[in-house]
């Protein structure tokens, strides 16, 4: 180990160059991981915070289920009659509105029944109430855009005016901030044609899906039978994230980038240490001639790799965290400590794996041949 540290000091320029490459790779992996998590949250956080176990869509709606699939009142009543199941209709629609202070915002309107388990309540102000169907509870992102409690929000082209009664935590759907309205108000947003003034009773009693809380004994066979009875396709809540627009494509893209970075890291580290091993072959042969064991030479090489990779990864983690602090909430970036630690541990492992490519050459150094070649 002492000799390994001496070599690090003697050839510090080369090791600093290699360490800088590891820093950049580690930072890039961390930043991509942060954007992957952030984009996912920005797409499905409103779904993720639903206290449901499953989502039931209309049978046959295989893509963009929240936008294209509709369940009717008979399906709603049927699921509510299932023993041990908590079921409530859920509406999802992306729209646009303008406040009476001329603040224009995009919002994902989530239609929920006041008091149901899908009702998020309110962190500030008042929650939704059946007695005040024109109320709306907005997420924190909309507050950041300028929407305030007490504002009147007019839904574009529909003539629907809603009173902002409360605010809730950060939640979004399809990169659009979420807002919560009553199920009847959601039906007005979803089914009212521009230029008309339809009453809730005149509109179809249909919803995007059913939010379900299934009991532990509700197995796959029982669920399949219930789907046949109610003409639905029920999936676990996590699988319903794929119904959000762009979710699967974004995850595939960001995961592919991460995978390539994890493949690049061991190749870069391995190439550096392979060249370094070739350059110091005479020194390794001399150490073998002086009695150093192969095990000691392996430890010597791995110690150098560990110092470079671990130090570079640590600096890269700090850099990735700094990027997260710098961008703040301006872009969808989320890098929790646990995710950062896991990502950096993976970078360290693949970096050390890359250095392992050079171990065979270290162990096969022939002192007699190399000493003779040196003369």
mmCIF file of C-alpha atoms in Angstrom:
data_model
loop_
_atom_site.group_PDB
_atom_site.id
_atom_site.type_symbol
_atom_site.label_atom_id
_atom_site.label_comp_id
_atom_site.label_asym_id
_atom_site.label_seq_id
_atom_site.Cartn_x
_atom_site.Cartn_y
_atom_site.Cartn_z
ATOM 1 C CA UNK A 1 0.000 0.000 0.000
ATOM 2 C CA UNK A 2 2.883 2.370 0.810
ATOM 3 C CA UNK A 3 4.413 1.802 -2.629
ATOM 4 C CA UNK A 4 1.031 2.287 -4.264
ATOM 5 C CA UNK A 5 0.652 5.664 -2.573
ATOM 6 C CA UNK A 6 4.191 6.642 -3.572
ATOM 7 C CA UNK A 7 3.384 5.878 -7.210
ATOM 8 C CA UNK A 8 0.192 7.931 -6.949
ATOM 9 C CA UNK A 9 2.289 10.854 -5.743
ATOM 10 C CA UNK A 10 5.075 10.374 -8.293
ATOM 11 C CA UNK A 11 2.676 10.125 -11.249
ATOM 12 C CA UNK A 12 0.055 12.459 -9.856
ATOM 13 C CA UNK A 13 -0.526 14.128 -13.220
ATOM 14 C CA UNK A 14 -1.621 10.885 -14.841
ATOM 15 C CA UNK A 15 -3.736 9.824 -11.878
ATOM 16 C CA UNK A 16 -5.349 13.258 -11.622
ATOM 17 C CA UNK A 17 -6.253 13.015 -15.302
ATOM 18 C CA UNK A 18 -7.777 9.597 -14.777
ATOM 19 C CA UNK A 19 -9.491 10.743 -11.599
ATOM 20 C CA UNK A 20 -11.009 13.663 -13.484
ATOM 21 C CA UNK A 21 -12.484 11.254 -16.018
ATOM 22 C CA UNK A 22 -13.994 9.183 -13.182
ATOM 23 C CA UNK A 23 -15.378 12.370 -11.603
ATOM 24 C CA UNK A 24 -17.087 13.346 -14.844
ATOM 25 C CA UNK A 25 -18.484 9.853 -15.431
ATOM 26 C CA UNK A 26 -19.757 9.582 -11.849
ATOM 27 C CA UNK A 27 -21.260 13.078 -11.962
ATOM 28 C CA UNK A 28 -22.922 12.358 -15.301
ATOM 29 C CA UNK A 29 -24.398 9.096 -14.011
ATOM 30 C CA UNK A 30 -25.675 10.899 -10.915
ATOM 31 C CA UNK A 31 -27.162 13.748 -12.948
ATOM 32 C CA UNK A 32 -28.867 11.344 -15.354
ATOM 33 C CA UNK A 33 -30.208 9.393 -12.365
ATOM 34 C CA UNK A 34 -31.566 12.632 -10.902
ATOM 35 C CA UNK A 35 -33.285 13.542 -14.141
ATOM 36 C CA UNK A 36 -34.678 10.016 -14.484
ATOM 37 C CA UNK A 37 -36.242 10.180 -11.032
ATOM 38 C CA UNK A 38 -37.326 13.786 -11.476
ATOM 39 C CA UNK A 39 -38.966 13.194 -14.829
ATOM 40 C CA UNK A 40 -40.752 10.153 -13.441
ATOM 41 C CA UNK A 41 -42.051 12.163 -10.485
ATOM 42 C CA UNK A 42 -43.116 14.989 -12.759
ATOM 43 C CA UNK A 43 -45.075 12.540 -14.885
ATOM 44 C CA UNK A 44 -46.804 10.340 -12.308
ATOM 45 C CA UNK A 45 -46.441 11.915 -8.842
ATOM 46 C CA UNK A 46 -50.186 12.630 -8.740
ATOM 47 C CA UNK A 47 -50.828 8.927 -9.388
ATOM 48 C CA UNK A 48 -48.093 7.809 -7.015
ATOM 49 C CA UNK A 49 -49.638 9.684 -4.101
ATOM 50 C CA UNK A 50 -53.022 7.991 -4.583
ATOM 51 C CA UNK A 51 -53.629 5.703 -1.579
ATOM 52 C CA UNK A 52 -54.903 2.946 -3.869
ATOM 53 C CA UNK A 53 -53.624 -0.560 -4.525
ATOM 54 C CA UNK A 54 -55.096 -0.968 -8.023
ATOM 55 C CA UNK A 55 -56.621 1.032 -10.863
ATOM 56 C CA UNK A 56 -59.490 -0.411 -12.929
ATOM 57 C CA UNK A 57 -59.713 0.822 -16.509
ATOM 58 C CA UNK A 58 -62.390 0.137 -19.082
ATOM 59 C CA UNK A 59 -61.828 -3.186 -20.808
ATOM 60 C CA UNK A 60 -60.178 -2.795 -24.202
ATOM 61 C CA UNK A 61 -58.419 0.510 -23.473
ATOM 62 C CA UNK A 62 -54.865 -0.662 -24.063
ATOM 63 C CA UNK A 63 -53.123 2.694 -24.521
ATOM 64 C CA UNK A 64 -53.542 6.158 -23.027
ATOM 65 C CA UNK A 65 -56.180 4.641 -20.765
ATOM 66 C CA UNK A 66 -56.899 7.747 -18.679
ATOM 67 C CA UNK A 67 -57.640 9.801 -21.791
ATOM 68 C CA UNK A 68 -59.428 7.235 -23.964
ATOM 69 C CA UNK A 69 -61.033 4.783 -21.573
ATOM 70 C CA UNK A 70 -64.319 5.562 -19.810
ATOM 71 C CA UNK A 71 -66.183 3.536 -17.213
ATOM 72 C CA UNK A 72 -69.914 3.994 -16.663
ATOM 73 C CA UNK A 73 -72.056 4.220 -13.555
ATOM 74 C CA UNK A 74 -72.915 0.526 -13.647
ATOM 75 C CA UNK A 75 -69.224 -0.333 -13.407
ATOM 76 C CA UNK A 76 -68.833 2.089 -10.498
ATOM 77 C CA UNK A 77 -71.748 0.540 -8.622
ATOM 78 C CA UNK A 78 -70.550 -2.980 -9.386
ATOM 79 C CA UNK A 79 -67.095 -2.415 -7.926
ATOM 80 C CA UNK A 80 -68.602 -0.749 -4.865
ATOM 81 C CA UNK A 81 -70.630 -3.889 -4.180
ATOM 82 C CA UNK A 82 -67.536 -6.110 -4.119
ATOM 83 C CA UNK A 83 -67.003 -7.478 -0.612
ATOM 84 C CA UNK A 84 -64.069 -5.903 1.218
ATOM 85 C CA UNK A 85 -63.173 -3.587 -1.673
ATOM 86 C CA UNK A 86 -62.946 0.178 -1.283
ATOM 87 C CA UNK A 87 -63.760 1.722 -4.672
ATOM 88 C CA UNK A 88 -64.202 5.270 -5.873
ATOM 89 C CA UNK A 89 -64.361 6.780 -9.373
ATOM 90 C CA UNK A 90 -61.406 8.784 -10.635
ATOM 91 C CA UNK A 91 -61.304 11.315 -13.449
ATOM 92 C CA UNK A 92 -58.150 12.605 -15.141
ATOM 93 C CA UNK A 93 -58.090 15.343 -17.782
ATOM 94 C CA UNK A 94 -55.470 17.878 -18.851
ATOM 95 C CA UNK A 95 -56.853 21.352 -19.433
ATOM 96 C CA UNK A 96 -55.986 25.023 -19.175
ATOM 97 C CA UNK A 97 -57.327 27.910 -17.133
ATOM 98 C CA UNK A 98 -56.953 31.598 -16.347
ATOM 99 C CA UNK A 99 -57.402 33.212 -12.949
ATOM 100 C CA UNK A 100 -59.208 36.474 -12.335
ATOM 101 C CA UNK A 101 -55.738 38.016 -11.905
ATOM 102 C CA UNK A 102 -54.897 36.964 -15.494
ATOM 103 C CA UNK A 103 -52.539 34.139 -14.520
ATOM 104 C CA UNK A 104 -52.658 31.466 -17.223
ATOM 105 C CA UNK A 105 -51.846 27.903 -16.182
ATOM 106 C CA UNK A 106 -51.996 24.356 -17.499
ATOM 107 C CA UNK A 107 -53.399 21.833 -15.065
ATOM 108 C CA UNK A 108 -54.259 18.165 -14.813
ATOM 109 C CA UNK A 109 -57.750 18.052 -13.332
ATOM 110 C CA UNK A 110 -58.240 15.047 -11.048
ATOM 111 C CA UNK A 111 -61.888 14.369 -10.337
ATOM 112 C CA UNK A 112 -62.423 12.810 -6.906
ATOM 113 C CA UNK A 113 -65.331 12.364 -4.546
ATOM 114 C CA UNK A 114 -64.986 14.658 -1.499
ATOM 115 C CA UNK A 115 -64.118 12.590 1.566
ATOM 116 C CA UNK A 116 -63.120 9.510 -0.460
ATOM 117 C CA UNK A 117 -59.669 7.989 0.018
ATOM 118 C CA UNK A 118 -58.523 9.659 -3.209
ATOM 119 C CA UNK A 119 -59.352 13.117 -1.825
ATOM 120 C CA UNK A 120 -55.966 14.734 -0.976
ATOM 121 C CA UNK A 121 -57.481 17.157 1.547
ATOM 122 C CA UNK A 122 -55.693 20.486 1.871
ATOM 123 C CA UNK A 123 -52.418 21.610 3.429
ATOM 124 C CA UNK A 124 -53.683 25.195 3.447
ATOM 125 C CA UNK A 125 -57.223 26.467 3.088
ATOM 126 C CA UNK A 126 -60.170 24.100 2.867
ATOM 127 C CA UNK A 127 -60.551 20.660 1.248
ATOM 128 C CA UNK A 128 -63.114 19.825 -1.390
ATOM 129 C CA UNK A 129 -66.694 19.624 -0.175
ATOM 130 C CA UNK A 130 -69.844 18.225 -1.775
ATOM 131 C CA UNK A 131 -71.676 21.348 -0.610
ATOM 132 C CA UNK A 132 -69.298 23.538 -2.643
ATOM 133 C CA UNK A 133 -68.938 21.708 -5.981
ATOM 134 C CA UNK A 134 -67.270 24.696 -7.654
ATOM 135 C CA UNK A 135 -64.200 24.451 -5.415
ATOM 136 C CA UNK A 136 -60.738 23.415 -6.568
ATOM 137 C CA UNK A 137 -57.630 22.431 -4.591
ATOM 138 C CA UNK A 138 -54.389 23.202 -6.420
ATOM 139 C CA UNK A 139 -50.936 21.655 -6.057
ATOM 140 C CA UNK A 140 -47.880 23.565 -4.899
ATOM 141 C CA UNK A 141 -46.548 23.972 -8.443
ATOM 142 C CA UNK A 142 -49.630 25.999 -9.381
ATOM 143 C CA UNK A 143 -49.077 28.149 -6.316
ATOM 144 C CA UNK A 144 -45.569 28.767 -7.630
ATOM 145 C CA UNK A 145 -47.102 29.775 -10.974
ATOM 146 C CA UNK A 146 -49.130 32.480 -9.255
ATOM 147 C CA UNK A 147 -52.422 30.808 -8.311
ATOM 148 C CA UNK A 148 -53.661 31.809 -4.844
ATOM 149 C CA UNK A 149 -56.397 30.715 -2.468
ATOM 150 C CA UNK A 150 -59.449 32.843 -3.188
ATOM 151 C CA UNK A 151 -58.729 33.169 -6.917
ATOM 152 C CA UNK A 152 -61.399 32.305 -9.442
ATOM 153 C CA UNK A 153 -60.079 29.974 -12.131
ATOM 154 C CA UNK A 154 -61.915 29.968 -15.461
ATOM 155 C CA UNK A 155 -61.459 26.831 -17.565
ATOM 156 C CA UNK A 156 -60.664 27.955 -21.104
ATOM 157 C CA UNK A 157 -63.511 27.967 -23.640
ATOM 158 C CA UNK A 158 -65.879 26.031 -21.359
ATOM 159 C CA UNK A 159 -67.327 28.808 -19.219
ATOM 160 C CA UNK A 160 -66.590 26.833 -16.052
ATOM 161 C CA UNK A 161 -65.500 29.019 -13.151
ATOM 162 C CA UNK A 162 -63.906 27.398 -10.089
ATOM 163 C CA UNK A 163 -62.989 28.894 -6.722
ATOM 164 C CA UNK A 164 -59.531 28.030 -5.380
ATOM 165 C CA UNK A 165 -60.318 26.866 -1.844
ATOM 166 C CA UNK A 166 -57.092 25.140 -0.822
ATOM 167 C CA UNK A 167 -53.618 23.956 -1.729
ATOM 168 C CA UNK A 168 -51.893 20.598 -1.414
ATOM 169 C CA UNK A 169 -48.392 19.188 -1.887
ATOM 170 C CA UNK A 170 -46.430 18.790 -5.115
ATOM 171 C CA UNK A 171 -48.158 16.510 -7.567
ATOM 172 C CA UNK A 172 -48.281 16.425 -11.331
ATOM 173 C CA UNK A 173 -49.407 14.271 -14.211
ATOM 174 C CA UNK A 174 -47.751 14.236 -17.619
ATOM 175 C CA UNK A 175 -45.481 17.157 -16.581
ATOM 176 C CA UNK A 176 -48.580 19.235 -15.819
ATOM 177 C CA UNK A 177 -49.350 20.386 -12.242
ATOM 178 C CA UNK A 178 -52.330 18.610 -10.716
ATOM 179 C CA UNK A 179 -55.472 20.221 -9.330
ATOM 180 C CA UNK A 180 -58.329 18.410 -7.593
ATOM 181 C CA UNK A 181 -62.018 18.986 -8.288
ATOM 182 C CA UNK A 182 -65.198 17.119 -7.413
ATOM 183 C CA UNK A 183 -66.225 14.248 -9.668
ATOM 184 C CA UNK A 184 -69.221 16.232 -10.991
ATOM 185 C CA UNK A 185 -67.015 19.208 -11.841
ATOM 186 C CA UNK A 186 -64.587 16.881 -13.604
ATOM 187 C CA UNK A 187 -67.436 15.544 -15.742
ATOM 188 C CA UNK A 188 -68.255 19.113 -16.736
ATOM 189 C CA UNK A 189 -64.621 19.697 -17.739
ATOM 190 C CA UNK A 190 -64.412 16.408 -19.625
ATOM 191 C CA UNK A 191 -67.749 16.386 -21.435
ATOM 192 C CA UNK A 192 -68.875 20.030 -21.801
ATOM 193 C CA UNK A 193 -68.529 21.347 -25.343
ATOM 194 C CA UNK A 194 -67.217 24.893 -25.836
ATOM 195 C CA UNK A 195 -70.026 27.424 -26.035
ATOM 196 C CA UNK A 196 -72.535 25.308 -24.083
ATOM 197 C CA UNK A 197 -73.635 25.420 -20.460
ATOM 198 C CA UNK A 198 -74.555 21.840 -19.655
ATOM 199 C CA UNK A 199 -75.604 20.884 -16.139
ATOM 200 C CA UNK A 200 -73.916 17.906 -14.396
ATOM 201 C CA UNK A 201 -77.170 15.952 -14.615
ATOM 202 C CA UNK A 202 -77.193 16.323 -18.390
ATOM 203 C CA UNK A 203 -73.681 14.914 -18.806
ATOM 204 C CA UNK A 204 -72.677 11.238 -19.074
ATOM 205 C CA UNK A 205 -72.019 9.655 -15.704
ATOM 206 C CA UNK A 206 -68.677 8.316 -16.820
ATOM 207 C CA UNK A 207 -65.151 8.509 -15.400
ATOM 208 C CA UNK A 208 -61.595 7.732 -16.472
ATOM 209 C CA UNK A 209 -61.087 4.791 -14.093
ATOM 210 C CA UNK A 210 -61.819 3.326 -10.678
ATOM 211 C CA UNK A 211 -59.368 3.667 -7.804
ATOM 212 C CA UNK A 212 -59.445 0.490 -5.722
ATOM 213 C CA UNK A 213 -58.216 -0.730 -2.372
ATOM 214 C CA UNK A 214 -58.257 -4.512 -2.613
ATOM 215 C CA UNK A 215 -58.093 -6.725 0.490
ATOM 216 C CA UNK A 216 -55.219 -9.159 0.974
ATOM 217 C CA UNK A 217 -57.359 -12.159 0.041
ATOM 218 C CA UNK A 218 -58.285 -10.716 -3.345
ATOM 219 C CA UNK A 219 -56.060 -12.978 -5.455
ATOM 220 C CA UNK A 220 -55.483 -13.039 -9.192
ATOM 221 C CA UNK A 221 -58.368 -15.408 -9.948
ATOM 222 C CA UNK A 222 -60.830 -13.380 -7.904
ATOM 223 C CA UNK A 223 -59.630 -10.188 -9.596
ATOM 224 C CA UNK A 224 -59.992 -11.705 -13.064
ATOM 225 C CA UNK A 225 -63.556 -12.804 -12.240
ATOM 226 C CA UNK A 226 -64.400 -9.308 -10.986
ATOM 227 C CA UNK A 227 -62.967 -7.772 -14.171
ATOM 228 C CA UNK A 228 -65.179 -10.020 -16.291
ATOM 229 C CA UNK A 229 -68.250 -9.065 -14.296
ATOM 230 C CA UNK A 230 -67.578 -5.336 -14.461
ATOM 231 C CA UNK A 231 -65.971 -5.200 -17.942
ATOM 232 C CA UNK A 232 -62.757 -3.672 -16.627
ATOM 233 C CA UNK A 233 -59.020 -4.257 -16.855
ATOM 234 C CA UNK A 234 -57.466 -3.863 -13.403
ATOM 235 C CA UNK A 235 -53.750 -3.318 -12.852
ATOM 236 C CA UNK A 236 -51.631 -2.573 -9.758
ATOM 237 C CA UNK A 237 -51.153 1.129 -9.124
ATOM 238 C CA UNK A 238 -47.506 1.015 -10.206
ATOM 239 C CA UNK A 239 -48.440 -0.548 -13.549
ATOM 240 C CA UNK A 240 -50.975 2.243 -14.076
ATOM 241 C CA UNK A 241 -48.086 4.718 -14.333
ATOM 242 C CA UNK A 242 -47.621 3.513 -17.905
ATOM 243 C CA UNK A 243 -50.979 5.100 -18.726
ATOM 244 C CA UNK A 244 -49.488 8.562 -18.121
ATOM 245 C CA UNK A 245 -48.412 10.263 -21.361
ATOM 246 C CA UNK A 246 -44.730 9.834 -22.132
ATOM 247 C CA UNK A 247 -43.875 7.859 -18.994
ATOM 248 C CA UNK A 248 -42.635 4.666 -20.635
ATOM 249 C CA UNK A 249 -40.723 6.483 -23.402
ATOM 250 C CA UNK A 250 -38.945 8.768 -20.947
ATOM 251 C CA UNK A 251 -37.947 5.907 -18.655
ATOM 252 C CA UNK A 252 -36.637 3.861 -21.573
ATOM 253 C CA UNK A 253 -34.593 6.793 -22.886
ATOM 254 C CA UNK A 254 -33.047 7.745 -19.541
ATOM 255 C CA UNK A 255 -32.405 4.130 -18.545
ATOM 256 C CA UNK A 256 -30.645 3.509 -21.868
ATOM 257 C CA UNK A 257 -28.359 6.491 -21.235
ATOM 258 C CA UNK A 258 -27.551 5.212 -17.747
ATOM 259 C CA UNK A 259 -26.811 1.744 -19.100
ATOM 260 C CA UNK A 260 -24.350 3.104 -21.652
ATOM 261 C CA UNK A 261 -22.625 5.157 -18.960
ATOM 262 C CA UNK A 262 -22.240 2.068 -16.790
ATOM 263 C CA UNK A 263 -20.711 0.284 -19.783
ATOM 264 C CA UNK A 264 -18.386 3.184 -20.556
ATOM 265 C CA UNK A 265 -17.050 3.543 -16.992
ATOM 266 C CA UNK A 266 -15.282 0.135 -16.730
ATOM 267 C CA UNK A 267 -13.883 0.476 -20.256
ATOM 268 C CA UNK A 268 -12.348 3.882 -19.501
ATOM 269 C CA UNK A 269 -10.900 2.802 -16.161
ATOM 270 C CA UNK A 270 -9.704 -0.514 -17.575
ATOM 271 C CA UNK A 271 -8.007 1.162 -20.543
ATOM 272 C CA UNK A 272 -6.145 3.583 -18.271
ATOM 273 C CA UNK A 273 -4.855 0.914 -15.923
ATOM 274 C CA UNK A 274 -3.975 -1.378 -18.826
ATOM 275 C CA UNK A 275 -1.722 1.326 -20.272
ATOM 276 C CA UNK A 276 -0.357 2.131 -16.821
ATOM 277 C CA UNK A 277 0.445 -1.550 -16.204
ATOM 278 C CA UNK A 278 2.318 -1.824 -19.509
ATOM 279 C CA UNK A 279 4.340 1.303 -18.714
ATOM 280 C CA UNK A 280 5.460 0.032 -15.315
ATOM 281 C CA UNK A 281 6.092 -3.583 -16.286
ATOM 282 C CA UNK A 282 9.830 -3.246 -15.537
ATOM 283 C CA UNK A 283 9.055 -2.005 -12.027
ATOM 284 C CA UNK A 284 6.671 -4.890 -11.458
ATOM 285 C CA UNK A 285 9.303 -7.351 -12.718
ATOM 286 C CA UNK A 286 11.858 -5.830 -10.345
ATOM 287 C CA UNK A 287 9.481 -6.199 -7.422
ATOM 288 C CA UNK A 288 8.941 -9.856 -8.342
ATOM 289 C CA UNK A 289 12.711 -10.367 -8.536
ATOM 290 C CA UNK A 290 13.083 -8.832 -5.072
ATOM 291 C CA UNK A 291 10.641 -11.357 -3.692
ATOM 292 C CA UNK A 292 7.263 -9.609 -3.882
ATOM 293 C CA UNK A 293 4.460 -12.119 -4.176
ATOM 294 C CA UNK A 294 1.781 -12.050 -6.833
ATOM 295 C CA UNK A 295 -0.743 -11.405 -4.076
ATOM 296 C CA UNK A 296 1.136 -8.311 -2.993
ATOM 297 C CA UNK A 297 1.302 -6.979 -6.530
ATOM 298 C CA UNK A 298 -2.423 -7.558 -6.900
ATOM 299 C CA UNK A 299 -3.064 -5.629 -3.697
ATOM 300 C CA UNK A 300 -0.752 -2.877 -4.935
ATOM 301 C CA UNK A 301 -2.697 -2.535 -8.215
ATOM 302 C CA UNK A 302 -6.124 -2.744 -6.608
ATOM 303 C CA UNK A 303 -5.153 -0.148 -3.989
ATOM 304 C CA UNK A 304 -4.255 2.350 -6.704
ATOM 305 C CA UNK A 305 -7.495 1.625 -8.577
ATOM 306 C CA UNK A 306 -9.553 1.900 -5.402
ATOM 307 C CA UNK A 307 -8.060 5.278 -4.476
ATOM 308 C CA UNK A 308 -8.637 6.719 -7.947
ATOM 309 C CA UNK A 309 -12.130 5.279 -8.434
ATOM 310 C CA UNK A 310 -13.454 5.916 -4.911
ATOM 311 C CA UNK A 311 -12.064 9.452 -4.708
ATOM 312 C CA UNK A 312 -13.295 10.299 -8.210
ATOM 313 C CA UNK A 313 -16.733 8.848 -7.495
ATOM 314 C CA UNK A 314 -17.028 10.788 -4.230
ATOM 315 C CA UNK A 315 -16.191 14.061 -5.967
ATOM 316 C CA UNK A 316 -18.622 13.152 -8.756
ATOM 317 C CA UNK A 317 -21.380 12.563 -6.187
ATOM 318 C CA UNK A 318 -20.762 16.001 -4.685
ATOM 319 C CA UNK A 319 -20.886 17.536 -8.158
ATOM 320 C CA UNK A 320 -24.164 15.771 -9.004
ATOM 321 C CA UNK A 321 -25.698 16.950 -5.715
ATOM 322 C CA UNK A 322 -24.528 20.492 -6.433
ATOM 323 C CA UNK A 323 -26.255 20.380 -9.807
ATOM 324 C CA UNK A 324 -29.473 19.331 -8.050
ATOM 325 C CA UNK A 325 -29.209 22.259 -5.634
ATOM 326 C CA UNK A 326 -28.407 24.639 -8.468
ATOM 327 C CA UNK A 327 -31.367 23.739 -10.663
ATOM 328 C CA UNK A 328 -33.730 23.657 -7.667
ATOM 329 C CA UNK A 329 -37.337 23.259 -8.761
ATOM 330 C CA UNK A 330 -36.824 24.893 -12.145
ATOM 331 C CA UNK A 331 -36.429 21.512 -13.847
ATOM 332 C CA UNK A 332 -37.674 18.025 -12.875
ATOM 333 C CA UNK A 333 -34.626 16.817 -10.930
ATOM 334 C CA UNK A 334 -34.760 14.563 -7.878
ATOM 335 C CA UNK A 335 -31.763 12.792 -6.345
ATOM 336 C CA UNK A 336 -32.536 11.462 -2.846
ATOM 337 C CA UNK A 337 -29.604 10.464 -0.672
ATOM 338 C CA UNK A 338 -30.422 6.761 -0.904
ATOM 339 C CA UNK A 339 -30.629 6.896 -4.711
ATOM 340 C CA UNK A 340 -27.365 8.870 -4.895
ATOM 341 C CA UNK A 341 -25.570 6.383 -2.637
ATOM 342 C CA UNK A 342 -26.833 3.416 -4.658
ATOM 343 C CA UNK A 343 -25.838 5.022 -7.962
ATOM 344 C CA UNK A 344 -22.350 5.947 -6.756
ATOM 345 C CA UNK A 345 -21.824 2.462 -5.311
ATOM 346 C CA UNK A 346 -22.666 1.021 -8.728
ATOM 347 C CA UNK A 347 -20.210 3.407 -10.409
ATOM 348 C CA UNK A 348 -17.498 2.353 -7.928
ATOM 349 C CA UNK A 349 -18.128 -1.330 -8.559
ATOM 350 C CA UNK A 350 -18.054 -1.067 -12.348
ATOM 351 C CA UNK A 351 -14.938 1.118 -12.148
ATOM 352 C CA UNK A 352 -13.130 -1.450 -10.019
ATOM 353 C CA UNK A 353 -14.362 -4.162 -12.367
ATOM 354 C CA UNK A 354 -12.701 -2.268 -15.207
ATOM 355 C CA UNK A 355 -9.391 -2.179 -13.351
ATOM 356 C CA UNK A 356 -9.660 -5.945 -12.851
ATOM 357 C CA UNK A 357 -9.031 -6.392 -16.586
ATOM 358 C CA UNK A 358 -5.356 -5.609 -15.923
ATOM 359 C CA UNK A 359 -4.837 -8.071 -13.068
ATOM 360 C CA UNK A 360 -3.849 -10.994 -15.275
ATOM 361 C CA UNK A 361 -0.931 -9.057 -16.749
ATOM 362 C CA UNK A 362 0.200 -8.091 -13.235
ATOM 363 C CA UNK A 363 0.203 -11.692 -12.027
ATOM 364 C CA UNK A 364 1.995 -13.076 -15.123
ATOM 365 C CA UNK A 365 5.011 -10.769 -14.992
ATOM 366 C CA UNK A 366 8.152 -12.921 -15.422
ATOM 367 C CA UNK A 367 11.031 -11.313 -13.470
ATOM 368 C CA UNK A 368 13.795 -13.198 -15.324
ATOM 369 C CA UNK A 369 12.515 -12.378 -18.807
ATOM 370 C CA UNK A 370 11.680 -8.759 -18.036
ATOM 371 C CA UNK A 371 14.978 -8.137 -16.236
ATOM 372 C CA UNK A 372 16.791 -9.598 -19.186
ATOM 373 C CA UNK A 373 14.777 -7.480 -21.586
ATOM 374 C CA UNK A 374 15.660 -4.387 -19.553
ATOM 375 C CA UNK A 375 19.398 -5.037 -20.134
#
